[in-house]
Amino acid sequence: MTGAALAPPAASVRLRLLAVVLALGLAMAAVAGQLLRLGVSGGASGRVASLETVVRTFARPDIVDRRGRILATDVAANSLYADPAVVLDRDEVAEKLSRVLPGLEATELRALLADRNRRFVWIRRGLSPREAQRVHDLGLPGLSFRREPKRVYPVGALVGHIVGQVNPDNRGIAGLERHIDETAGLEAVSGASPPLSGPIRLALDLGAQHAVADELRLAMQRYSATGASAVVMDARTGEIVAAASLPQIDPNVAGAHLDPARPDRLQSGVYELGSILKALTVAMSLEDGLATLDKTYDVTKPLTFGRHQIRDLHPPGRPLTVRDIFLQSSNVGAAMLGLEAGTSRQLVFFARMGLLEPIRTELGPVAPPLLPERWDGIETATISYGHGLALAPLQFAAAAAILVNGGRRVAPTYLRRDGEPGQGEVVLKPETSAAIRELMRLNVTMAHGTGRRAEVAGYRVGGKTGTAEMPGVGGYREKSVISSFVGAFPMDEPRYLVLVSLFEPQSGEGTSGGITAGLNAAPVTGAIVTRIAPVLGILPRGIPVAP
Amino acid sequence: MGRMFAVAAGLAAVGAAAAVYAVKQETRRVESEVHALERAIERAESDIAGLKAERYWLGRPERIDQLSREQGLGPIHPTQYVRPPPAAKQSPSARGVGQ
C-alpha cells in the first residue's frame, strides 16, 4: 500500500495538474489584462468624477413673451479650465492664451497656474465656438473644455431691464432671472443639459415692446431728452405688456445691470410726476362727494402760503369748473380741491390708491414713495398738482389703472396671468371712474385740451399731461422737467393704460420752443398707441374702412 | 459515476461562465450604444437650443422693422383695415359640410 502511495503520479494526474495550472494562468492573465486596460483608459473618467464635486452649473428655464417668443434661453458653450499640475510651461500657456482670448491677462493667468496643488482653475467661461477652436488649435497640455449652459438673450437690450442677468454659474442676479432663482428654483447640471421645467411666460408682447422702445428712442432724439420711459399695462389685470426705460441695457454684456447711467426708471427711481396727479385729486373730490364736474372754483388769484405762491402757468382769468380745472390743468384749482378735501382725506385716498406703501414686482421691490417729512397745508396743496410726493412711474401707473378700470385695484406684474380679469378689490366707485374716463377723453378731443396731440383716429385715446420741474440745488430747475402723459385706450372701455415720461426734454420739432408734456409726451403716446393697438388686437372704430 | 458528475459539473460551470461573459459583453455593447445615443441626443438638443436662439436673434423686432421699412412697409394704419366679406362671417352649417 505504502509503495503504491509513493509511486510517481500517473499521466492522467499530470494532465489534470497541467490543466489546473493553465486555467489559473489564464485567469491571472485576464486579471492582468483588465488592470492594464483600466490603467490606460480609466484615468480620465476618474478625473471627471472628481471634477463633478467642484463644478456646478445650473440649467435655467426659457423666458418667453406672451406669444411664446424667446427672450432668454440656454445654449451649450465650452468653458475653458486648466489643471495646473499637468500644465508643462505656464509662461507659454499664459502667453498663447492671452493672444487668442482678448481681455485675458497673462500675468493673472500665470499666477493662477502657479499653484500646482490646485487641480482645477477656470480660465474663461462660455467661449464662443470660434474662441474654443482657437484654444483647441494651440494644443496646450493641461487645458480642457467643459460643456455647460450659457444664458443668451436673442433680442438683447429690448428686454434688458426686465429679464435681468445671470452670473457665470448661470444663477440669476438681477431682474426676472433672480426672481426665477427665488421662486421656481434651478436644476444643478453637470453638462449642458436643457432644463426639465417649462418656460416662464411673460405678459410682455415683444412686438408692442419694440414699438414702445422705438418711439421712445425717436422721442429722445427729437427732444434731446436724457432719458425716457414708458409702460403699457392691461388696466384690468395689471399685466405689463410693454415696459421700456431708455437708455437700455444689453443683458448679453456682463455687469450691464450695474451701470448707474442706465437705471430702470420705471421701477428703481422716484420722481415728482406733476400734473398727472391731478387726475387723482379730481377723483378724490368726486369720490368723496365734495365736488361735481360742474362745481366752480375761483382760480383767478394765486394761493399764498407764507412766502410761497401757487400760480398757474397760464392763468385763466375766470373761475373754472372742476372739468376745466382738469382740462386746463390748473394748479390753483387742483390745490383748492386738495385743500377742500383736507390732509387726512387726501392721505386716506392716496393710501387706498396704493401710493403710500412700497410695492414690488417680479423684478424686485419698486422704489418706495418719497413722502414729505411734514404733510399738511402747503404739502396737501402742492401734492394735489403733483409736487412734493415722489413716486416710481410704475406705482403711479397701477393707481391710474384703478381710475380707468372701474375702480378695481391691480397689482403690476410682468408674468402672464391666466383666468378672469377684474378680481381686485374695489377701491373707487364706478361712477368716479367713469367721470375720470370722460375727462381724460375730453382732454384729448377738445380743442383746448392739453392732451390733444395724443389723439389717434379710431382708438379713442384719453389722458392727462404732467410737466414737473426737477429738483436741483436750492430749489426746482425751471428748464429741467419730466414730461409725462398718462393715457388709456380705447376710452369707452379702457383695456390698456399707457404712461410715458420724458426726462429733461428740450424744445424740438413742432414744439414752438416749449417743453411741456402736451407738446412732447402726448404726441409720443399717440405714436405708441398707433403702433401697439394693432399688435394688441384693438380694432379702430368710427373711421371709414375699406369695404 | 462520480467522475462523470464532476466532468458534467465542470462543463456546466464553463458553459455558465461563457454565458455570463456573453451577457456581460452584450450589456457593455448596449451600454455603449446607450451612451452614444445619449451623447447624440445631447448634441441634438444643444443644436436645437442654438438654432432656436439664432432664429429669434434673426427675427428680433428691430431687424424685421428695418428690413420691412427697406421694402417700403411700415406699421399698420387704422385706415388700412378692411371689413371681412359677408361669407367669412358665417360659420358653415352642419348640413353644408361634406356636400
XYZ file of C-alpha atoms in Angstrom:
646
model
C 0.000 0.000 0.000
C 2.800 2.376 1.029
C 4.748 1.612 -2.116
C 1.699 2.386 -4.231
C 1.141 5.748 -2.409
C 4.733 6.912 -3.078
C 4.694 5.864 -6.715
C 5.091 8.679 -9.302
C 1.786 10.199 -10.414
C 0.106 8.673 -13.316
C -0.025 10.518 -16.671
C -3.707 11.418 -16.199
C -2.984 13.149 -12.925
C -0.197 15.199 -14.511
C -2.553 16.135 -17.245
C -5.116 17.327 -14.739
C -2.499 19.301 -12.841
C -1.391 20.916 -16.074
C -4.993 21.814 -16.908
C -5.467 23.430 -13.484
C -2.208 25.386 -13.829
C -3.171 26.529 -17.296
C -6.634 27.598 -16.109
C -5.137 29.543 -13.235
C -2.568 31.107 -15.570
C -5.309 32.204 -17.979
C -7.341 33.678 -15.133
C -4.327 35.624 -13.884
C -3.620 36.844 -17.410
C -7.234 38.048 -17.720
C -6.940 39.946 -14.440
C -3.607 41.446 -15.537
C -5.086 42.427 -18.906
C -8.058 44.109 -17.259
C -5.789 46.023 -14.885
C -3.669 47.129 -17.796
C -6.772 48.333 -19.705
C -8.036 50.280 -16.710
C -4.581 51.764 -16.234
C -4.512 53.017 -19.812
C -8.086 54.235 -20.313
C -9.626 54.668 -16.867
C -7.700 57.733 -15.682
C -9.771 60.377 -17.460
C -13.090 59.215 -16.092
C -11.620 59.237 -12.601
C -10.637 62.864 -13.029
C -14.023 63.851 -14.387
C -15.650 62.200 -11.397
C -13.544 64.296 -9.052
C -14.414 67.367 -11.110
C -18.134 66.941 -10.624
C -17.933 67.882 -6.974
C -16.007 71.042 -7.802
C -18.082 72.449 -10.646
C -21.810 73.093 -10.570
C -23.773 74.968 -13.161
C -27.496 75.438 -13.460
C -29.945 74.864 -16.270
C -32.485 77.664 -16.486
C -35.955 77.661 -17.985
C -36.514 79.753 -21.100
C -38.194 83.134 -20.685
C -40.769 83.749 -23.406
C -43.156 86.576 -24.210
C -46.938 86.187 -24.108
C -46.876 84.611 -27.579
C -44.055 82.199 -26.823
C -41.228 84.153 -28.460
C -37.913 83.513 -26.743
C -36.424 86.326 -24.693
C -33.831 84.278 -22.787
C -32.570 80.751 -23.298
C -29.643 78.460 -22.520
C -27.232 77.324 -25.205
C -24.335 74.931 -24.743
C -20.967 76.600 -24.662
C -17.419 75.476 -23.990
C -15.763 76.738 -20.852
C -12.009 76.530 -20.551
C -10.244 75.254 -17.448
C -6.743 74.156 -16.561
C -5.157 71.525 -14.348
C -2.058 73.352 -13.054
C -0.441 70.046 -12.098
C -0.459 68.949 -15.732
C 0.473 72.267 -17.329
C 4.055 71.925 -18.516
C 5.005 75.503 -19.231
C 2.757 78.097 -17.608
C 4.517 81.009 -19.286
C 3.795 79.539 -22.680
C 0.159 78.810 -21.738
C -0.372 82.317 -20.356
C 1.220 83.990 -23.330
C -0.543 81.970 -26.020
C -3.962 82.068 -24.350
C -3.843 85.817 -23.802
C -3.180 86.124 -27.524
C -6.280 84.170 -28.617
C -8.648 85.244 -25.822
C -8.997 89.015 -25.786
C -9.168 90.537 -22.329
C -7.331 87.687 -20.650
C -4.466 88.994 -18.540
C -1.318 86.870 -18.941
C 0.042 87.948 -15.535
C -3.117 86.923 -13.711
C -3.243 83.615 -15.547
C 0.376 82.901 -14.706
C -0.392 83.479 -11.026
C -3.400 81.162 -11.223
C -1.363 78.370 -12.776
C 1.499 78.744 -10.296
C -0.263 76.763 -7.569
C 0.376 73.170 -8.579
C -1.603 71.843 -5.631
C -4.786 73.008 -7.317
C -6.185 70.598 -9.850
C -8.838 72.863 -11.310
C -8.773 76.503 -12.385
C -11.365 78.243 -14.544
C -9.756 80.284 -17.289
C -12.739 81.583 -19.288
C -16.418 80.600 -19.130
C -18.790 80.490 -22.082
C -16.391 80.644 -25.005
C -17.745 81.218 -28.477
C -17.236 78.270 -30.873
C -14.542 80.263 -32.685
C -12.648 81.051 -29.477
C -12.873 77.414 -28.390
C -11.456 76.294 -31.739
C -8.565 78.750 -31.462
C -7.699 77.441 -27.997
C -8.017 73.858 -29.176
C -5.670 74.553 -32.074
C -2.973 75.662 -29.642
C -2.707 72.041 -28.427
C -1.505 73.009 -24.960
C -1.368 70.198 -22.362
C -3.257 70.767 -19.106
C -6.114 72.679 -20.721
C -9.574 71.171 -21.122
C -13.066 72.243 -22.071
C -16.252 71.684 -20.216
C -19.657 71.969 -21.894
C -22.085 73.963 -19.799
C -25.184 76.064 -20.292
C -24.695 79.696 -21.212
C -27.532 82.187 -20.955
C -28.217 84.181 -24.097
C -30.765 86.894 -24.822
C -31.627 86.856 -28.532
C -33.490 90.174 -28.523
C -30.774 91.859 -26.470
C -31.327 95.285 -24.998
C -35.000 95.374 -25.930
C -35.845 93.494 -22.734
C -32.633 94.092 -20.782
C -34.105 95.818 -17.734
C -36.860 93.216 -17.476
C -35.070 89.901 -17.872
C -32.036 90.994 -15.845
C -28.828 88.989 -15.857
C -27.102 85.845 -14.605
C -23.625 85.219 -13.214
C -21.095 82.822 -14.824
C -22.636 79.882 -12.910
C -25.942 80.694 -14.657
C -27.579 81.925 -11.458
C -29.893 84.930 -11.641
C -28.513 88.129 -10.161
C -30.949 90.740 -11.467
C -34.438 91.197 -12.870
C -36.626 88.240 -13.700
C -33.633 85.936 -13.706
C -33.256 86.495 -9.979
C -36.994 86.032 -9.490
C -36.750 82.629 -11.190
C -33.994 81.579 -8.800
C -36.015 82.718 -5.805
C -39.304 81.141 -6.791
C -39.058 78.394 -9.394
C -35.657 77.051 -8.348
C -32.993 75.727 -10.695
C -31.634 72.336 -11.648
C -27.960 71.750 -10.980
C -26.500 70.048 -14.031
C -23.135 68.568 -14.810
C -23.085 69.329 -18.524
C -25.104 71.433 -20.895
C -28.373 69.618 -20.301
C -31.550 71.521 -21.080
C -33.874 72.273 -18.138
C -36.737 69.916 -17.392
C -39.108 72.701 -16.381
C -41.260 74.583 -18.884
C -40.722 78.180 -19.960
C -41.559 81.239 -17.868
C -44.248 83.070 -19.824
C -44.324 86.821 -19.512
C -47.206 89.206 -20.072
C -44.903 91.147 -22.362
C -45.678 91.335 -26.071
C -42.417 91.579 -27.981
C -43.994 93.494 -30.876
C -45.504 96.093 -28.547
C -42.249 96.238 -26.598
C -40.313 97.058 -29.756
C -42.811 99.716 -30.826
C -42.645 101.394 -27.410
C -38.834 101.322 -27.237
C -38.543 102.552 -30.817
C -40.881 105.503 -30.245
C -39.033 106.415 -27.044
C -35.728 106.310 -28.909
C -37.109 108.614 -31.595
C -38.520 110.930 -28.913
C -35.169 111.114 -27.136
C -33.555 112.169 -30.406
C -36.335 114.608 -31.334
C -36.426 116.330 -27.948
C -32.793 115.773 -26.913
C -34.017 114.109 -23.722
C -31.586 112.478 -21.299
C -33.903 109.541 -20.730
C -37.344 108.182 -21.420
C -39.613 105.528 -20.020
C -42.975 104.045 -20.834
C -45.165 101.278 -19.548
C -48.199 99.729 -21.191
C -50.323 97.852 -18.685
C -53.507 95.863 -19.018
C -55.758 98.126 -16.941
C -57.939 95.202 -15.844
C -55.263 92.726 -14.744
C -52.084 94.705 -14.105
C -50.211 92.667 -16.720
C -47.361 94.694 -18.175
C -47.427 94.157 -21.931
C -44.584 96.591 -22.639
C -42.117 98.404 -20.414
C -39.061 100.294 -21.563
C -36.584 102.582 -19.915
C -34.007 104.307 -22.088
C -31.063 104.169 -22.235
C -31.428 100.408 -22.166
C -29.021 97.701 -21.021
C -27.839 94.726 -23.046
C -28.154 91.626 -20.846
C -25.608 89.829 -23.047
C -22.918 92.158 -21.673
C -21.723 91.047 -18.243
C -22.380 93.560 -15.479
C -24.596 95.777 -17.651
C -27.273 95.982 -14.961
C -24.801 97.723 -12.651
C -24.350 100.706 -14.971
C -25.607 103.727 -12.975
C -26.193 105.681 -16.192
C -28.832 103.189 -17.327
C -31.299 102.783 -14.472
C -34.720 101.234 -14.860
C -36.593 104.493 -14.387
C -39.949 102.756 -14.223
C -39.184 100.830 -11.094
C -35.935 101.901 -9.483
C -36.348 105.683 -9.348
C -38.915 108.014 -7.785
C -39.921 111.283 -9.380
C -42.356 114.094 -8.829
C -44.660 113.444 -11.755
C -46.500 116.764 -11.870
C -49.993 117.363 -13.136
C -50.846 113.757 -13.967
C -51.598 113.529 -10.227
C -54.448 115.999 -10.758
C -56.454 113.054 -12.067
C -56.204 111.596 -8.547
C -57.111 114.892 -6.908
C -60.227 115.294 -9.049
C -61.141 111.638 -8.449
C -60.799 112.212 -4.679
C -63.153 115.198 -4.775
C -65.724 113.348 -6.865
C -65.424 110.128 -4.855
C -65.990 111.831 -1.518
C -68.874 113.938 -2.856
C -67.002 117.197 -2.272
C -67.454 118.344 -5.839
C -69.158 117.609 -9.118
C -67.685 118.164 -12.540
C -69.682 121.400 -12.812
C -68.803 122.889 -9.428
C -66.950 126.180 -9.870
C -63.832 127.417 -8.064
C -62.327 130.886 -8.159
C -58.875 130.250 -9.522
C -58.193 133.785 -10.661
C -55.776 134.593 -7.849
C -52.651 132.701 -6.796
C -52.770 130.849 -3.479
C -50.311 132.195 -0.933
C -48.604 130.169 1.810
C -46.212 132.438 3.677
C -43.601 133.379 1.102
C -44.700 130.641 -1.296
C -47.244 131.191 -4.015
C -49.128 128.657 -6.100
C -49.986 130.025 -9.510
C -50.976 128.765 -12.944
C -48.665 128.722 -15.940
C -51.414 130.344 -17.995
C -53.839 131.987 -15.516
C -57.357 131.525 -16.875
C -58.633 134.898 -15.571
C -62.027 133.444 -14.703
C -63.476 130.874 -12.311
C -63.205 127.303 -13.519
C -65.387 124.252 -13.105
C -63.805 121.009 -11.932
C -63.997 119.833 -15.534
C -61.998 122.882 -16.700
C -59.531 122.584 -13.833
C -58.705 119.151 -15.263
C -58.746 120.183 -18.918
C -56.713 123.349 -18.414
C -54.535 121.681 -15.817
C -54.956 124.459 -13.273
C -52.512 124.209 -10.358
C -54.542 126.678 -8.322
C -57.741 124.738 -8.989
C -56.182 121.389 -8.048
C -54.679 122.922 -4.893
C -58.096 124.286 -3.950
C -59.640 120.840 -4.396
C -56.906 119.334 -2.231
C -57.306 121.933 0.479
C -61.071 121.500 0.416
C -60.641 117.765 0.991
C -58.013 118.275 3.699
C -54.825 116.431 4.528
C -56.331 113.440 6.289
C -58.796 112.739 3.489
C -56.001 113.070 0.933
C -53.805 110.657 2.886
C -56.610 108.115 3.145
C -57.414 108.411 -0.555
C -53.786 108.102 -1.669
C -53.360 105.096 0.615
C -56.466 103.489 -0.913
C -54.968 104.011 -4.349
C -51.837 102.174 -3.197
C -49.493 105.170 -3.391
C -48.151 105.380 0.144
C -46.853 101.863 0.750
C -43.935 100.209 -1.062
C -44.920 97.673 -3.701
C -42.930 95.026 -5.510
C -42.988 93.199 -8.802
C -41.160 90.130 -10.060
C -38.194 92.410 -10.768
C -37.880 93.160 -7.058
C -39.068 95.960 -4.808
C -40.249 99.119 -6.515
C -38.500 102.215 -5.176
C -40.652 103.265 -2.211
C -42.613 106.513 -2.463
C -40.816 109.551 -1.103
C -43.293 111.270 1.197
C -42.841 114.798 2.562
C -41.475 114.931 6.107
C -44.457 117.033 7.062
C -47.720 116.528 5.154
C -50.078 119.371 5.911
C -51.281 122.689 4.470
C -48.926 123.624 1.665
C -47.885 119.978 1.099
C -51.523 118.993 0.683
C -51.900 121.790 -1.855
C -48.735 121.009 -3.862
C -49.278 117.245 -3.834
C -52.715 117.912 -5.341
C -50.960 119.040 -8.512
C -48.088 116.590 -8.366
C -45.253 118.232 -6.434
C -43.969 117.174 -3.033
C -44.621 113.451 -3.464
C -42.139 111.397 -5.489
C -43.316 108.108 -6.967
C -41.951 105.371 -9.168
C -43.781 105.657 -12.509
C -44.850 102.012 -12.239
C -46.516 102.616 -8.884
C -48.377 105.598 -10.290
C -49.434 103.543 -13.325
C -51.022 100.959 -11.018
C -53.023 103.738 -9.322
C -54.005 105.252 -12.680
C -55.292 101.845 -13.792
C -57.796 101.990 -10.918
C -59.019 105.358 -12.185
C -59.939 103.962 -15.592
C -60.830 100.310 -14.988
C -63.977 100.897 -12.987
C -62.277 101.217 -9.624
C -60.560 97.869 -9.054
C -57.080 97.653 -7.589
C -54.469 95.894 -9.727
C -51.008 94.638 -8.873
C -48.490 95.236 -11.662
C -46.976 92.003 -12.911
C -44.537 91.017 -15.607
C -45.895 87.475 -15.696
C -48.811 86.406 -17.810
C -51.963 85.912 -15.764
C -54.484 83.318 -16.707
C -58.060 83.498 -15.610
C -60.728 86.138 -15.493
C -59.707 89.766 -15.043
C -61.268 92.072 -12.512
C -60.609 90.139 -9.318
C -59.016 93.042 -7.463
C -60.556 94.858 -4.535
C -62.935 97.697 -5.467
C -61.499 100.937 -4.058
C -63.266 103.523 -6.209
C -66.888 103.986 -7.201
C -67.573 103.028 -10.836
C -69.210 106.455 -11.321
C -65.989 108.200 -10.281
C -64.008 106.042 -12.680
C -66.498 106.837 -15.468
C -66.163 110.570 -14.772
C -62.368 110.415 -14.915
C -62.571 108.466 -18.183
C -64.840 111.174 -19.569
C -62.401 113.905 -18.514
C -59.409 112.058 -19.937
C -61.141 111.579 -23.253
C -62.246 115.227 -23.351
C -58.685 116.289 -22.639
C -57.634 114.659 -25.905
C -60.613 115.507 -28.100
C -61.289 119.126 -27.096
C -59.507 121.872 -28.962
C -58.086 123.400 -25.757
C -57.350 120.081 -24.041
C -53.682 119.714 -23.065
C -53.583 116.164 -24.394
C -54.976 116.779 -27.877
C -51.731 115.708 -29.583
C -52.233 112.192 -28.245
C -55.332 111.650 -30.368
C -55.216 108.685 -32.739
C -58.094 108.274 -35.130
C -60.112 105.194 -34.281
C -58.506 104.232 -30.984
C -60.298 106.659 -28.628
C -57.303 107.717 -26.572
C -57.780 109.683 -23.366
C -55.276 111.024 -20.896
C -53.699 113.696 -18.755
C -50.467 115.607 -19.197
C -47.978 116.465 -16.485
C -44.842 118.616 -16.580
C -42.829 118.600 -13.380
C -39.748 120.660 -12.739
C -36.894 118.563 -11.459
C -35.385 119.374 -8.086
C -31.911 120.899 -8.062
C -29.600 122.673 -5.674
C -31.615 125.320 -3.821
C -34.950 124.611 -5.469
C -36.542 123.490 -8.699
C -34.866 123.808 -12.100
C -37.203 125.559 -14.485
C -35.650 124.222 -17.681
C -35.204 120.651 -16.470
C -38.524 118.906 -16.418
C -40.075 115.472 -16.542
C -42.859 115.492 -19.125
C -45.415 112.760 -18.639
C -48.618 111.612 -20.192
C -50.874 109.055 -18.594
C -53.363 107.721 -21.079
C -55.667 104.831 -21.766
C -57.388 103.345 -24.792
C -59.979 102.599 -26.056
C -61.524 105.120 -23.685
C -65.110 103.809 -23.834
C -63.901 100.603 -22.182
C -60.207 101.026 -21.409
C -58.125 97.964 -21.952
C -54.614 99.397 -21.814
C -53.059 102.082 -19.693
C -50.025 103.921 -21.083
C -47.663 106.062 -19.037
C -44.928 107.888 -20.942
C -42.242 110.037 -19.291
C -39.518 112.056 -20.983
C -36.638 113.215 -18.818
C -35.250 116.698 -19.405
C -36.667 117.145 -22.908
C -35.701 120.255 -24.846
C -37.753 122.081 -27.405
C -37.846 120.203 -30.672
C -39.712 119.774 -33.890
C -43.280 121.092 -33.583
C -42.961 122.324 -30.009
C -42.563 126.068 -30.762
C -39.879 126.280 -28.125
C -41.988 124.668 -25.406
C -41.066 121.710 -23.237
C -44.426 120.882 -21.691
C -45.901 117.395 -21.823
C -48.690 118.370 -24.207
C -46.010 119.166 -26.786
C -43.819 116.098 -26.376
C -45.105 113.266 -24.131
C -48.641 113.475 -25.566
C -47.649 113.029 -29.234
C -45.236 110.247 -28.236
C -48.143 108.464 -26.548
C -50.220 108.902 -29.695
C -47.431 107.428 -31.796
C -47.095 104.491 -29.403
C -50.834 103.773 -29.457
C -50.876 103.907 -33.266
C -48.266 101.158 -33.374
C -49.267 98.919 -30.487
C -53.047 98.886 -30.889
C -52.955 96.609 -33.965
C -50.344 94.393 -32.297
C -52.550 94.050 -29.214
C -55.667 93.298 -31.244
C -57.554 96.558 -30.639
C -59.628 97.397 -33.706
C -60.139 101.015 -34.751
C -63.674 102.304 -34.612
C -65.514 105.236 -36.128
C -63.303 105.745 -39.151
C -64.051 104.689 -42.709
C -62.666 101.265 -43.544
C -62.344 99.691 -46.933
C -65.382 97.585 -47.811
C -20.344 7.894 -11.820
C -18.682 10.481 -9.576
C -16.196 11.352 -12.305
C -18.935 11.756 -14.862
C -20.748 14.105 -12.500
C -17.588 16.118 -11.913
C -16.932 16.444 -15.636
C -20.534 17.430 -16.258
C -20.403 19.991 -13.446
C -17.132 21.362 -14.836
C -18.608 21.671 -18.285
C -21.709 23.301 -16.850
C -19.516 25.801 -14.941
C -17.524 26.606 -18.079
C -20.771 26.971 -20.036
C -22.266 29.242 -17.387
C -19.108 31.357 -17.321
C -19.214 31.656 -21.096
C -22.894 32.629 -20.974
C -22.249 35.218 -18.260
C -19.354 36.566 -20.261
C -21.524 36.807 -23.367
C -24.284 38.570 -21.452
C -21.764 40.946 -19.943
C -20.286 41.739 -23.313
C -23.760 42.330 -24.721
C -24.581 44.584 -21.780
C -21.428 46.584 -22.366
C -22.262 46.904 -26.032
C -25.763 48.065 -25.243
C -24.422 50.436 -22.605
C -22.025 51.990 -25.055
C -24.866 52.262 -27.561
C -26.992 53.982 -24.925
C -24.168 56.375 -24.111
C -23.667 57.094 -27.777
C -27.381 57.750 -28.139
C -27.372 59.968 -25.058
C -24.487 61.938 -26.480
C -26.306 62.221 -29.803
C -29.454 63.419 -28.018
C -27.445 65.937 -26.029
C -25.793 67.194 -29.216
C -29.167 67.402 -30.960
C -30.707 69.244 -28.004
C -27.764 71.572 -27.912
C -28.093 72.207 -31.654
C -31.827 72.809 -31.291
C -31.229 75.290 -28.462
C -28.600 77.084 -30.526
C -30.813 77.181 -33.600
C -33.776 78.395 -31.573
C -31.707 81.238 -30.147
C -30.411 82.047 -33.612
C -33.913 82.024 -35.065
C -35.139 84.555 -32.511
C -31.980 86.583 -32.931
C -32.601 86.758 -36.674
C -36.271 87.548 -36.051
C -35.669 90.267 -33.473
C -38.156 93.086 -34.000
C -35.671 95.877 -34.750
C -34.172 93.811 -37.571
C -37.558 92.918 -39.061
C -38.614 96.554 -38.654
C -35.577 97.782 -40.576
C -35.937 95.149 -43.294
C -39.633 95.846 -43.767
C -39.074 99.603 -43.953
C -36.459 98.984 -46.639
C -39.200 97.178 -48.560
C -41.480 100.201 -48.235
C -43.615 98.644 -45.495
C -44.494 100.206 -42.162
C -46.748 99.874 -39.118
C -50.396 99.326 -39.985
C -52.524 102.480 -40.111
C -56.102 102.488 -38.777
C -57.426 103.175 -42.284
C -55.834 100.030 -43.668
C -58.325 97.678 -42.023
C -60.845 96.012 -44.303
C -64.200 94.522 -43.499
C -64.306 90.749 -43.873
C -66.558 89.620 -46.741
C -70.029 88.512 -45.573
C -69.288 84.855 -46.378
C -66.363 84.816 -43.975
C -68.606 85.923 -41.107
C -70.946 82.963 -41.458
C -69.967 79.703 -39.889
C -70.594 76.746 -42.149
C -73.800 74.965 -41.312
C -73.673 71.302 -40.402
C -75.769 70.440 -43.430
C -73.337 72.101 -45.770
C -70.364 70.139 -44.532
C -69.244 67.435 -46.925
C -71.604 68.384 -49.708
